[in-house]
Amino acid sequence: MENWINAEGLKDNVILSSRIRLARNLKGYPFPNKINKETADEIIKNIEDAFYSNENSKEEFKTIRLDEKTEIEKEMLFQKHIVSKSLLKNKDIGSVILNSNESISVMINEEDHLRIQGISSGLSLKEIYENINRIDNIIEEKLEFAYDSDIGYLTACPTNVGTGVRASVMVHLPCLCITKEIENAFNAVSKMGMTIRGLYGEGSKGYGNIFQISNQITLGPTEEEIINGLNAMIYQIIDKEKEARTRLMDRYKYEMKDRIMRARGILSTAIIIDYKESMELLSMIRLGIELDLIKDISKTTLNKLLIDISLPALQDKFKDEIKNDNINFYRAIVIKENFIKRGV
Amino acid sequence: MENWINAEGLKDNVILSSRIRLARNLKGYPFPNKINKETADEIIKNIEDAFYSNENSKEEFKTIRLDEKTEIEKEMLFQKHIVSKSLLKNKDIGSVILNSNESISVMINEEDHLRIQGISSGLSLKEIYENINRIDNIIEEKLEFAYDSDIGYLTACPTNVGTGVRASVMVHLPCLCITKEIENAFNAVSKMGMTIRGLYGEGSKGYGNIFQISNQITLGPTEEEIINGLNAMIYQIIDKEKEARTRLMDRYKYEMKDRIMRARGILSTAIIIDYKESMELLSMIRLGIELDLIKDISKTTLNKLLIDISLPALQDKFKDEIKNDNINFYRAIVIKENFIKRGV
């Protein structure tokens, strides 16, 4: 599995990353919203012991105690999609076990006792599933999960009951947004029992034409069926986006180039720029790379910028210099660092 | 007198150019809208003979026959403010005598038989008046003008009767436009019996925050009073614009820099750009130079671009390549030539 930020990926890939998480709970303990610190520590210890009993786990992974991290460091983990908002809310009782390239995170005492998550570059659901399934098995060998033979795995929230699987894919759909066909894509996705959301999940907006498409149903189909279903939907959406790209480039070649090059011009010169506009312009640069119109900027640079222009990343980089009224100024500095050195 | 396009001028000068024209008619001939080709030629010959009888005139000036120029060449003379639209309309009977740096043009058979015009860089009404007055005297020594001792010089249009003087100043007022105070300036100007119009006079729009302010009244005050009155009004407007600049830079320094630098970014990268947007962005660059935020672009470059991005200039440069649907593409090329080589 590849760290999704550092991977360059295929040039024409419209998929930024794939992600799967399994929700599991230990038998005999209340769900995390009902436990005290003592019980939480016991759960952490049980899971860590079970997980690290495996020799490979010890080499590849290490535990991060959230109560030892600053607020900004925790927010950064969220920005990188390593931990969930729910884990950050449970920061006093939560913990996360992370591998070295930050592609697998085992969250403990999130909404459920255990959330095993894999995230990797491109469309890689099957590979991710194999990897997190292996971790699931390592832990299940030692610990008994809350499981009902009729229903499947029991979870804190009923929407996760059954397989406990949530698979999602982060897609970049600028041309479906330009042609407004994105509405059709939204409808198609929800008819198939899946959801489409913004970059940071539920309630977040599809800034920069980046969306997360994920399964909604966890009860009924098998884990494999869920993943195959999502995969099939994603292939359809990729096709639609590529069709839209071809059509737009056929009919509006100069207008498209204009949009992309102007985005580059603005990103290279703006003195103040807000998050939304940055995301929109960076989306045009990504499209420019994917259409082979921009050759000297890497997708890795863009992936890093997705994180680096966020408020926590700016706070982490500029510390106390960041005030409410100068965030857009420092964001512009970070962006220009990545653009100007290449010339416009 | 300096060619207004090639002159760099003072850095903080908000005046692009000053212009004065005198309207005169020969006694004993109908106004140009009533004459045939034969009479027109007679008038041209009379005026040329009178004018070139002076030794200096022969050295400095030469005659341009409009019927020997292409449509595009004629339009270019208009874009440079060397000839008027009325002269171009009368192209079959009209002629123009021009000095070598294109600062003085003697138009023959325009709306009136004679329009003596001087245009020069910066605020230079008095210098221009001296120069064109000298030419007026050279011709009046040899020819009798239509003149009424009560009214003054007679002209085809009653709005020019009396002195026949129209003095105008081309001003760049970006900050009065940003703060919307331009409305007040418009009111003040018209209360003083003057008018404010776009870059290309009556009916043209104030694209790129460039306006022409000119006297309305020609009958009553002397030529000197008209010029002094306009001069005084211009000084007031310059003060208002400079006040607005100081205020905006005090309160919105980063926003102002942002606007200026983004303009540079877009001009350096756009693939298609229309005339209006070009003018607006070039206005921001001019402001950037005047505020000392941009140091590597000259005002001469911007003055030349005012002309070079116009349709006739693009047609002149790219000839048959220019079609209705690609003007904005070629305009962007011309702009980029002036911006990219300097980097962004």
XYZ file of C-alpha atoms in Angstrom, chain A residues 52-283:
232
model
C 1.569 -6.668 18.914
C 1.606 -10.394 19.706
C 2.261 -10.684 15.996
C 5.969 -10.241 15.132
C 5.336 -8.217 11.948
C 3.087 -5.798 13.808
C 5.926 -4.870 16.161
C 8.216 -3.983 13.296
C 5.778 -2.081 11.142
C 3.563 -0.268 13.629
C 3.753 2.014 16.572
C 1.178 3.411 18.969
C 0.361 7.095 19.138
C -1.268 8.298 22.345
C -3.599 11.135 21.447
C -3.331 12.675 24.922
C 0.362 13.265 24.211
C -0.329 15.199 21.007
C -1.095 18.901 20.663
C -4.426 20.001 19.218
C -2.727 20.990 15.985
C -0.891 17.670 15.660
C -4.177 15.842 16.146
C -5.891 17.994 13.538
C -3.052 17.209 11.145
C -3.693 13.471 11.556
C -7.299 14.153 10.591
C -6.306 16.256 7.591
C -4.200 13.355 6.324
C -7.235 11.054 6.759
C -5.257 8.968 9.271
C -7.710 9.389 12.125
C -11.423 10.209 12.226
C -13.193 13.167 13.833
C -14.792 10.693 16.263
C -11.420 9.555 17.507
C -10.364 13.171 18.058
C -13.555 13.763 20.053
C -12.621 10.795 22.236
C -9.077 12.063 22.630
C -8.955 11.363 26.383
C -9.721 7.684 25.928
C -8.565 7.172 22.338
C -5.396 5.831 20.818
C -4.135 4.966 17.384
C -1.698 2.378 16.076
C -0.073 3.509 12.865
C 2.272 1.904 10.334
C 5.348 3.693 9.050
C 3.964 4.980 5.747
C 0.704 6.020 7.440
C -1.410 3.787 5.212
C -2.887 1.662 8.014
C -4.296 3.041 11.232
C -5.896 1.025 14.004
C -8.051 3.434 15.995
C -8.978 2.380 19.496
C -11.971 3.770 21.396
C -13.346 5.724 18.526
C -17.142 5.423 18.097
C -16.407 1.683 18.293
C -13.666 -0.011 20.301
C -11.803 -0.762 17.135
C -11.661 0.862 13.753
C -9.140 -0.751 11.430
C -8.512 1.591 8.518
C -6.421 1.276 5.391
C -5.873 4.164 2.970
C -3.847 3.941 -0.201
C -3.198 5.782 -3.417
C -5.412 5.274 -6.494
C -8.184 2.723 -6.834
C -6.890 0.007 -4.546
C -9.831 -1.271 -2.528
C -8.972 -4.958 -2.930
C -5.391 -4.537 -1.798
C -6.503 -2.455 1.163
C -9.131 -5.019 2.103
C -6.557 -7.817 2.139
C -4.293 -5.792 4.397
C -6.850 -4.712 6.962
C -8.486 -8.131 6.930
C -5.125 -9.566 7.957
C -5.014 -7.165 10.910
C -8.610 -7.975 11.781
C -7.646 -11.661 11.892
C -4.550 -11.049 14.037
C -6.680 -9.324 16.665
C -9.632 -11.704 16.394
C -7.290 -14.635 17.076
C -6.707 -13.252 20.556
C -9.871 -11.340 21.401
C -13.556 -12.086 21.078
C -15.539 -9.475 19.108
C -19.160 -8.536 19.795
C -20.859 -10.647 17.136
C -24.337 -11.959 16.499
C -24.678 -15.008 14.273
C -27.804 -13.574 12.605
C -26.741 -9.935 12.256
C -22.954 -9.994 12.195
C -20.637 -7.577 13.984
C -22.347 -5.318 16.514
C -21.464 -1.628 16.392
C -22.251 1.532 18.379
C -24.171 3.032 15.514
C -26.720 0.794 13.721
C -25.583 2.074 10.326
C -22.399 0.035 10.719
C -23.937 -3.206 11.996
C -23.246 -6.398 10.027
C -19.968 -6.275 8.205
C -18.810 -3.069 9.893
C -17.262 -2.193 6.532
C -17.150 1.313 5.167
C -15.224 1.549 1.901
C -14.725 4.906 0.252
C -12.910 6.327 -2.709
C -11.719 9.914 -3.099
C -12.341 11.084 -6.656
C -11.504 14.265 -8.525
C -14.400 15.149 -10.841
C -13.738 18.648 -12.211
C -15.305 18.097 -15.614
C -18.491 16.522 -14.286
C -18.729 19.650 -12.120
C -18.147 21.979 -15.092
C -20.798 20.225 -17.187
C -23.126 19.923 -14.137
C -23.376 16.172 -14.816
C -22.215 15.707 -11.242
C -25.903 15.902 -10.267
C -26.581 12.763 -12.310
C -23.610 11.059 -10.696
C -24.995 11.948 -7.258
C -28.343 10.408 -8.186
C -26.808 7.258 -9.645
C -24.650 6.764 -6.572
C -27.531 7.118 -4.126
C -29.776 4.813 -6.174
C -27.109 2.134 -5.710
C -27.255 2.590 -1.946
C -24.018 4.546 -1.805
C -23.261 8.104 -0.767
C -21.161 10.874 -2.195
C -19.721 13.513 0.109
C -17.040 16.195 0.353
C -13.345 15.779 0.993
C -13.715 15.439 4.746
C -16.785 13.217 4.875
C -20.212 13.864 6.276
C -21.252 17.519 6.172
C -18.057 18.654 4.461
C -18.290 20.313 1.089
C -16.950 19.066 -2.219
C -14.330 21.785 -2.360
C -11.943 21.546 -5.256
C -14.195 19.063 -7.085
C -12.991 16.296 -4.772
C -15.610 13.866 -3.505
C -15.742 10.750 -1.391
C -17.952 7.970 -2.615
C -18.719 5.243 -0.099
C -21.020 2.353 0.624
C -24.034 3.113 2.779
C -25.210 -0.432 3.449
C -23.225 -2.645 5.827
C -25.855 -5.241 6.626
C -26.811 -7.875 4.080
C -24.079 -8.138 1.497
C -20.717 -9.649 2.354
C -17.616 -7.518 2.765
C -16.445 -8.611 -0.695
C -19.795 -7.736 -2.263
C -19.668 -4.266 -0.741
C -16.184 -3.641 -2.090
C -16.953 -5.057 -5.535
C -20.120 -2.952 -5.745
C -18.243 0.233 -4.913
C -15.467 -0.660 -7.348
C -17.983 -1.112 -10.161
C -19.658 2.234 -9.380
C -16.291 3.994 -9.335
C -15.370 2.596 -12.754
C -18.614 4.031 -14.117
C -17.894 7.432 -12.618
C -14.328 7.426 -13.937
C -15.729 6.727 -17.401
C -18.241 9.575 -17.103
C -15.558 12.000 -15.942
C -13.219 10.965 -18.760
C -16.001 11.302 -21.315
C -16.710 14.801 -20.005
C -12.999 15.664 -20.254
C -12.797 14.496 -23.851
C -15.967 16.345 -24.767
C -14.885 19.597 -23.120
C -11.423 19.433 -24.682
C -12.950 18.762 -28.098
C -15.410 21.616 -27.925
C -13.793 24.146 -25.609
C -10.071 23.500 -25.857
C -8.998 27.136 -25.506
C -11.500 27.895 -22.745
C -10.266 24.846 -20.795
C -6.610 25.756 -21.254
C -7.478 29.308 -20.257
C -9.094 28.167 -17.018
C -6.163 25.953 -16.158
C -3.444 28.472 -17.005
C -5.217 31.310 -15.226
C -5.461 29.113 -12.143
C -1.706 28.729 -12.326
C -1.274 32.484 -12.755
C -3.416 33.286 -9.731
C -1.855 30.631 -7.493
C 1.576 32.030 -8.403
C 0.725 35.633 -7.593
C -2.137 35.923 -5.088
C -1.258 37.743 -1.881
C -4.334 36.503 -0.001
C -6.395 33.455 -0.879
C -9.088 31.563 0.997
C -9.388 27.800 1.338
C -12.290 27.385 -1.071
C -10.682 29.352 -3.909
C -7.346 27.590 -3.352
C -9.062 24.225 -3.641
C -10.855 25.271 -6.814
C -7.697 26.549 -8.473
C -5.626 23.551 -7.358
C -8.320 21.363 -8.904
